[in-house]
PDB file of C-alpha atoms and ligand atoms in Angstrom:
ATOM      1  CA  UNK B 276     -70.519  -7.377-167.602  1.00 73.00           C
ATOM      2  CA  UNK B 277     -71.589  -7.033-163.960  1.00 91.00           C
ATOM      3  CA  UNK B 278     -73.529  -9.831-162.296  1.00 98.00           C
ATOM      4  CA  UNK B 279     -76.919  -9.223-160.725  1.00 98.00           C
ATOM      5  CA  UNK B 280     -78.991 -11.033-158.104  1.00 99.00           C
ATOM      6  CA  UNK B 281     -82.250 -12.760-158.976  1.00 99.00           C
ATOM      7  CA  UNK B 282     -84.649 -14.406-156.527  1.00 99.00           C
ATOM      8  CA  UNK B 283     -87.589 -16.654-157.287  1.00 99.00           C
ATOM      9  CA  UNK B 284     -89.828 -15.662-154.370  1.00 99.00           C
ATOM     10  CA  UNK B 285     -91.855 -18.143-152.277  1.00 99.00           C
ATOM     11  CA  UNK B 286     -94.928 -17.781-154.535  1.00 99.00           C
ATOM     12  CA  UNK B 287     -92.828 -18.710-157.595  1.00 99.00           C
ATOM     13  CA  UNK B 288     -91.245 -21.745-155.946  1.00 99.00           C
ATOM     14  CA  UNK B 289     -94.616 -22.920-154.562  1.00 98.00           C
ATOM     15  CA  UNK B 290     -96.132 -22.729-158.033  1.00 98.00           C
ATOM     16  CA  UNK B 291     -93.211 -24.586-159.653  1.00 98.00           C
ATOM     17  CA  UNK B 292     -92.144 -21.663-161.821  1.00 99.00           C
ATOM     18  CA  UNK B 293     -88.395 -22.072-161.210  1.00 99.00           C
ATOM     19  CA  UNK B 294     -87.729 -23.922-164.476  1.00 98.00           C
ATOM     20  CA  UNK B 295     -89.804 -21.509-166.521  1.00 98.00           C
ATOM     21  CA  UNK B 296     -87.979 -18.514-165.041  1.00 99.00           C
ATOM     22  CA  UNK B 297     -84.493 -19.975-165.547  1.00 98.00           C
ATOM     23  CA  UNK B 298     -85.466 -20.864-169.101  1.00 98.00           C
ATOM     24  CA  UNK B 299     -86.429 -17.235-169.789  1.00 98.00           C
ATOM     25  CA  UNK B 300     -83.079 -16.054-168.409  1.00 98.00           C
ATOM     26  CA  UNK B 301     -81.132 -18.469-170.602  1.00 98.00           C
ATOM     27  CA  UNK B 302     -83.229 -17.781-173.711  1.00 98.00           C
ATOM     28  CA  UNK B 303     -82.466 -14.088-173.244  1.00 98.00           C
ATOM     29  CA  UNK B 304     -78.772 -14.913-173.526  1.00 98.00           C
ATOM     30  CA  UNK B 305     -78.048 -14.301-169.850  1.00 98.00           C
ATOM     31  CA  UNK B 306     -76.037 -16.811-167.806  1.00 98.00           C
ATOM     32  CA  UNK B 307     -76.688 -18.516-164.477  1.00 98.00           C
ATOM     33  CA  UNK B 308     -73.401 -18.100-162.562  1.00 98.00           C
ATOM     34  CA  UNK B 309     -74.652 -19.136-159.134  1.00 98.00           C
ATOM     35  CA  UNK B 310     -77.759 -20.942-157.873  1.00 98.00           C
ATOM     36  CA  UNK B 311     -79.156 -22.206-154.570  1.00 98.00           C
ATOM     37  CA  UNK B 312     -82.405 -22.914-152.779  1.00 98.00           C
ATOM     38  CA  UNK B 313     -82.897 -21.774-149.203  1.00 98.00           C
ATOM     39  CA  UNK B 314     -85.421 -20.488-146.741  1.00 98.00           C
ATOM     40  CA  UNK B 315     -84.844 -16.984-145.417  1.00 98.00           C
ATOM     41  CA  UNK B 316     -84.982 -16.368-141.686  1.00 98.00           C
ATOM     42  CA  UNK B 317     -86.951 -13.336-140.463  1.00 98.00           C
ATOM     43  CA  UNK B 318     -83.635 -11.650-139.629  1.00 98.00           C
ATOM     44  CA  UNK B 319     -82.207 -12.286-143.118  1.00 98.00           C
ATOM     45  CA  UNK B 320     -85.348 -11.032-144.869  1.00 98.00           C
ATOM     46  CA  UNK B 321     -85.491  -7.937-142.671  1.00 98.00           C
ATOM     47  CA  UNK B 322     -81.842  -7.175-143.444  1.00 98.00           C
ATOM     48  CA  UNK B 323     -82.162  -7.871-147.167  1.00 98.00           C
ATOM     49  CA  UNK B 324     -85.110  -5.452-147.443  1.00 98.00           C
ATOM     50  CA  UNK B 325     -83.805  -2.946-144.861  1.00 98.00           C
ATOM     51  CA  UNK B 326     -84.049  -0.167-147.474  1.00 97.00           C
ATOM     52  CA  UNK B 327     -87.862  -0.497-147.177  1.00 98.00           C
ATOM     53  CA  UNK B 328     -87.976  -0.442-143.370  1.00 98.00           C
ATOM     54  CA  UNK B 329     -90.824   1.773-142.118  1.00 97.00           C
ATOM     55  CA  UNK B 330     -92.844   1.538-145.355  1.00 98.00           C
ATOM     56  CA  UNK B 331     -96.433   0.265-144.977  1.00 98.00           C
ATOM     57  CA  UNK B 332     -95.684  -2.954-146.855  1.00 98.00           C
ATOM     58  CA  UNK B 333     -92.469  -3.846-144.989  1.00 98.00           C
ATOM     59  CA  UNK B 334     -93.816  -6.222-142.326  1.00 98.00           C
ATOM     60  CA  UNK B 335     -96.049  -8.052-144.757  1.00 98.00           C
ATOM     61  CA  UNK B 336     -93.168  -8.357-147.222  1.00 98.00           C
ATOM     62  CA  UNK B 337     -90.986 -10.022-144.552  1.00 98.00           C
ATOM     63  CA  UNK B 338     -93.822 -12.449-143.712  1.00 98.00           C
ATOM     64  CA  UNK B 339     -94.240 -13.279-147.395  1.00 99.00           C
ATOM     65  CA  UNK B 340     -90.531 -13.702-148.128  1.00 99.00           C
ATOM     66  CA  UNK B 341     -90.148 -16.120-145.195  1.00 99.00           C
ATOM     67  CA  UNK B 342     -93.344 -18.090-145.981  1.00 98.00           C
ATOM     68  CA  UNK B 343     -91.470 -20.780-147.925  1.00 98.00           C
ATOM     69  CA  UNK B 344     -88.244 -21.546-149.767  1.00 98.00           C
ATOM     70  CA  UNK B 345     -86.757 -19.243-152.368  1.00 99.00           C
ATOM     71  CA  UNK B 346     -84.267 -19.828-155.182  1.00 99.00           C
ATOM     72  CA  UNK B 347     -81.450 -17.276-155.373  1.00 99.00           C
ATOM     73  CA  UNK B 348     -79.385 -16.862-158.530  1.00 98.00           C
ATOM     74  CA  UNK B 349     -76.406 -14.920-159.728  1.00 98.00           C
ATOM     75  CA  UNK B 350     -77.218 -13.788-163.248  1.00 98.00           C
ATOM     76  CA  UNK B 351     -74.471 -12.642-165.572  1.00 98.00           C
ATOM     77  CA  UNK B 352     -74.065 -11.547-169.153  1.00 97.00           C
ATOM     78  CA  UNK B 353     -74.108  -8.277-171.051  1.00 97.00           C
ATOM     79  CA  UNK B 354     -76.239  -5.637-169.313  1.00 97.00           C
ATOM     80  CA  UNK B 355     -77.572  -8.274-166.907  1.00 98.00           C
ATOM     81  CA  UNK B 356     -78.934  -5.850-164.307  1.00 98.00           C
ATOM     82  CA  UNK B 357     -81.262  -3.974-166.679  1.00 98.00           C
ATOM     83  CA  UNK B 358     -82.060  -7.002-168.827  1.00 98.00           C
ATOM     84  CA  UNK B 359     -83.125  -9.094-165.818  1.00 98.00           C
ATOM     85  CA  UNK B 360     -85.309  -6.206-164.622  1.00 98.00           C
ATOM     86  CA  UNK B 361     -86.825  -6.088-168.141  1.00 98.00           C
ATOM     87  CA  UNK B 362     -87.609  -9.835-168.034  1.00 98.00           C
ATOM     88  CA  UNK B 363     -89.246  -9.385-164.613  1.00 99.00           C
ATOM     89  CA  UNK B 364     -91.427  -6.400-165.521  1.00 98.00           C
ATOM     90  CA  UNK B 365     -92.894  -3.643-163.343  1.00 98.00           C
ATOM     91  CA  UNK B 366     -93.155  -4.182-159.569  1.00 98.00           C
ATOM     92  CA  UNK B 367     -96.961  -4.169-159.878  1.00 98.00           C
ATOM     93  CA  UNK B 368     -97.981  -7.086-162.152  1.00 98.00           C
ATOM     94  CA  UNK B 369    -101.029  -5.115-163.303  1.00 98.00           C
ATOM     95  CA  UNK B 370     -98.698  -2.454-164.727  1.00 98.00           C
ATOM     96  CA  UNK B 371     -96.087  -4.841-166.136  1.00 98.00           C
ATOM     97  CA  UNK B 372     -95.691  -5.307-169.888  1.00 98.00           C
ATOM     98  CA  UNK B 373     -96.958  -8.440-171.633  1.00 98.00           C
ATOM     99  CA  UNK B 374     -94.553 -11.392-171.706  1.00 98.00           C
ATOM    100  CA  UNK B 375     -92.833 -10.294-168.512  1.00 98.00           C
ATOM    101  CA  UNK B 376     -92.612 -12.729-165.580  1.00 99.00           C
ATOM    102  CA  UNK B 377     -94.566 -10.498-163.234  1.00 98.00           C
ATOM    103  CA  UNK B 378     -97.292  -9.831-165.780  1.00 98.00           C
ATOM    104  CA  UNK B 379     -97.748 -13.511-166.528  1.00 98.00           C
ATOM    105  CA  UNK B 380     -97.418 -14.951-163.039  1.00 98.00           C
ATOM    106  CA  UNK B 381     -97.655 -12.167-160.423  1.00 98.00           C
ATOM    107  CA  UNK B 382    -100.827 -12.064-158.358  1.00 98.00           C
ATOM    108  CA  UNK B 383    -100.328  -8.766-156.481  1.00 98.00           C
ATOM    109  CA  UNK B 384     -97.811  -5.957-156.030  1.00 98.00           C
ATOM    110  CA  UNK B 385     -96.402  -7.999-153.126  1.00 98.00           C
ATOM    111  CA  UNK B 386     -96.619 -11.489-154.578  1.00 98.00           C
ATOM    112  CA  UNK B 387     -94.786 -10.656-157.772  1.00 98.00           C
ATOM    113  CA  UNK B 388     -92.751 -13.884-158.132  1.00 99.00           C
ATOM    114  CA  UNK B 389     -89.247 -12.479-158.626  1.00 99.00           C
ATOM    115  CA  UNK B 390     -86.665 -10.037-157.281  1.00 99.00           C
ATOM    116  CA  UNK B 391     -83.884  -8.289-159.175  1.00 99.00           C
ATOM    117  CA  UNK B 392     -81.198  -5.854-158.107  1.00 98.00           C
ATOM    118  CA  UNK B 393     -81.847  -2.293-159.231  1.00 98.00           C
ATOM    119  CA  UNK B 394     -78.317  -0.888-159.729  1.00 98.00           C
ATOM    120  CA  UNK B 395     -74.675  -1.909-159.958  1.00 97.00           C
ATOM    121  CA  UNK B 396     -74.151  -1.013-156.300  1.00 97.00           C
ATOM    122  CA  UNK B 397     -77.101  -3.024-154.988  1.00 98.00           C
ATOM    123  CA  UNK B 398     -76.234  -5.914-157.351  1.00 98.00           C
ATOM    124  CA  UNK B 399     -72.790  -6.191-155.805  1.00 98.00           C
ATOM    125  CA  UNK B 400     -74.049  -6.134-152.223  1.00 98.00           C
ATOM    126  CA  UNK B 401     -77.058  -8.368-152.912  1.00 98.00           C
ATOM    127  CA  UNK B 402     -74.933 -11.038-154.616  1.00 98.00           C
ATOM    128  CA  UNK B 403     -72.519 -10.932-151.654  1.00 98.00           C
ATOM    129  CA  UNK B 404     -75.502 -11.252-149.264  1.00 98.00           C
ATOM    130  CA  UNK B 405     -76.143 -14.805-150.532  1.00 98.00           C
ATOM    131  CA  UNK B 406     -73.000 -16.005-152.302  1.00 98.00           C
ATOM    132  CA  UNK B 407     -69.367 -16.367-151.327  1.00 98.00           C
ATOM    133  CA  UNK B 408     -66.776 -15.681-154.028  1.00 96.00           C
ATOM    134  CA  UNK B 409     -66.222 -19.471-154.371  1.00 97.00           C
ATOM    135  CA  UNK B 410     -69.930 -19.999-155.135  1.00 98.00           C
ATOM    136  CA  UNK B 411     -70.035 -17.798-158.240  1.00 98.00           C
ATOM    137  CA  UNK B 412     -68.688 -19.047-161.571  1.00 98.00           C
ATOM    138  CA  UNK B 413     -66.015 -16.808-163.027  1.00 95.00           C
ATOM    139  CA  UNK B 414     -66.690 -14.841-166.188  1.00 89.00           C
ATOM    140  CA  UNK B 415     -65.254 -16.601-169.220  1.00 79.00           C
TER     141      UNK B 415
HETATM  142  N1  UDP G 527     -93.825  -4.294-152.431  1.00 76.41           N
HETATM  143  C1  UDP G 527     -95.092  -4.351-151.856  1.00 76.41           C
HETATM  144  N2  UDP G 527     -95.907  -3.239-151.959  1.00 76.41           N
HETATM  145  C2  UDP G 527     -95.488  -2.097-152.570  1.00 76.41           C
HETATM  146  C3  UDP G 527     -94.203  -2.058-153.142  1.00 76.41           C
HETATM  147  C4  UDP G 527     -93.393  -3.175-153.055  1.00 76.41           C
HETATM  148  O1  UDP G 527     -95.496  -5.355-151.290  1.00 76.41           O
HETATM  149  O2  UDP G 527     -96.265  -1.120-152.618  1.00 76.41           O
HETATM  150  C5  UDP G 527     -92.969  -5.498-152.338  1.00 76.41           C
HETATM  151  C6  UDP G 527     -92.850  -6.261-153.656  1.00 76.41           C
HETATM  152  O3  UDP G 527     -92.734  -7.659-153.358  1.00 76.41           O
HETATM  153  C7  UDP G 527     -91.574  -5.693-154.232  1.00 76.41           C
HETATM  154  C8  UDP G 527     -90.719  -5.529-152.980  1.00 76.41           C
HETATM  155  O4  UDP G 527     -91.643  -5.089-151.988  1.00 76.41           O
HETATM  156  O5  UDP G 527     -90.983  -6.578-155.189  1.00 76.41           O
HETATM  157  C9  UDP G 527     -89.597  -4.524-153.089  1.00 76.41           C
HETATM  158  O6  UDP G 527     -90.131  -3.294-153.552  1.00 76.41           O
HETATM  159  P1  UDP G 527     -89.378  -2.423-154.669  1.00 76.41           P
HETATM  160  O7  UDP G 527     -90.028  -1.100-154.693  1.00 76.41           O
HETATM  161  O8  UDP G 527     -87.899  -2.480-154.420  1.00 76.41           O
HETATM  162  O9  UDP G 527     -89.771  -3.178-156.022  1.00 76.41           O
HETATM  163  P2  UDP G 527     -88.881  -4.107-157.001  1.00 76.41           P
HETATM  164  O10 UDP G 527     -87.493  -3.547-157.015  1.00 76.41           O
HETATM  165  O11 UDP G 527     -88.936  -5.522-156.434  1.00 76.41           O
HETATM  166  O12 UDP G 527     -89.574  -4.019-158.341  1.00 76.41           O
HETATM  167 MG1   MG G 528     -86.210  -3.110-155.444  1.00 76.41          MG
END
């Protein structure tokens, strides 16, 4: 029952997709356990995506992720890490399955609307990156 981190990226917030995305999460039986809106600094974005440092898309990704506010969420429920990744779809919207968020709303491999942790280890550290223990609802 591990929690995972979700982000509605600046393209999703700009296009008013926050409600739609939260609705998909809840309809899938997952639970919003933490939620806030913020704007990432360059330093925060660089640190959050440090695993991609040196890759050709890194600088552009930092620019994009700091281009406007984001909504960060702690998503819980059974198998939340994999199930949130399933709702998001493939990194490249063109390769994502129908009815996934990225397929429906993504406009490029960079501007793909949402982020989700990719493992239990990254989920733990990514949730802690944005949320203190007192900002996450306990599991019932
Ligand atoms: N990204 C990009 N170009 C690429 C691969 C990734 O701009 O060729 C961006 C995209 O926004 C992606 C993020 O970098 O969501 C992190 O990449 P990752 O491979 O971790 O994909 P994800 O886990 O988000 O599906
Ligand atoms: Mg990733």
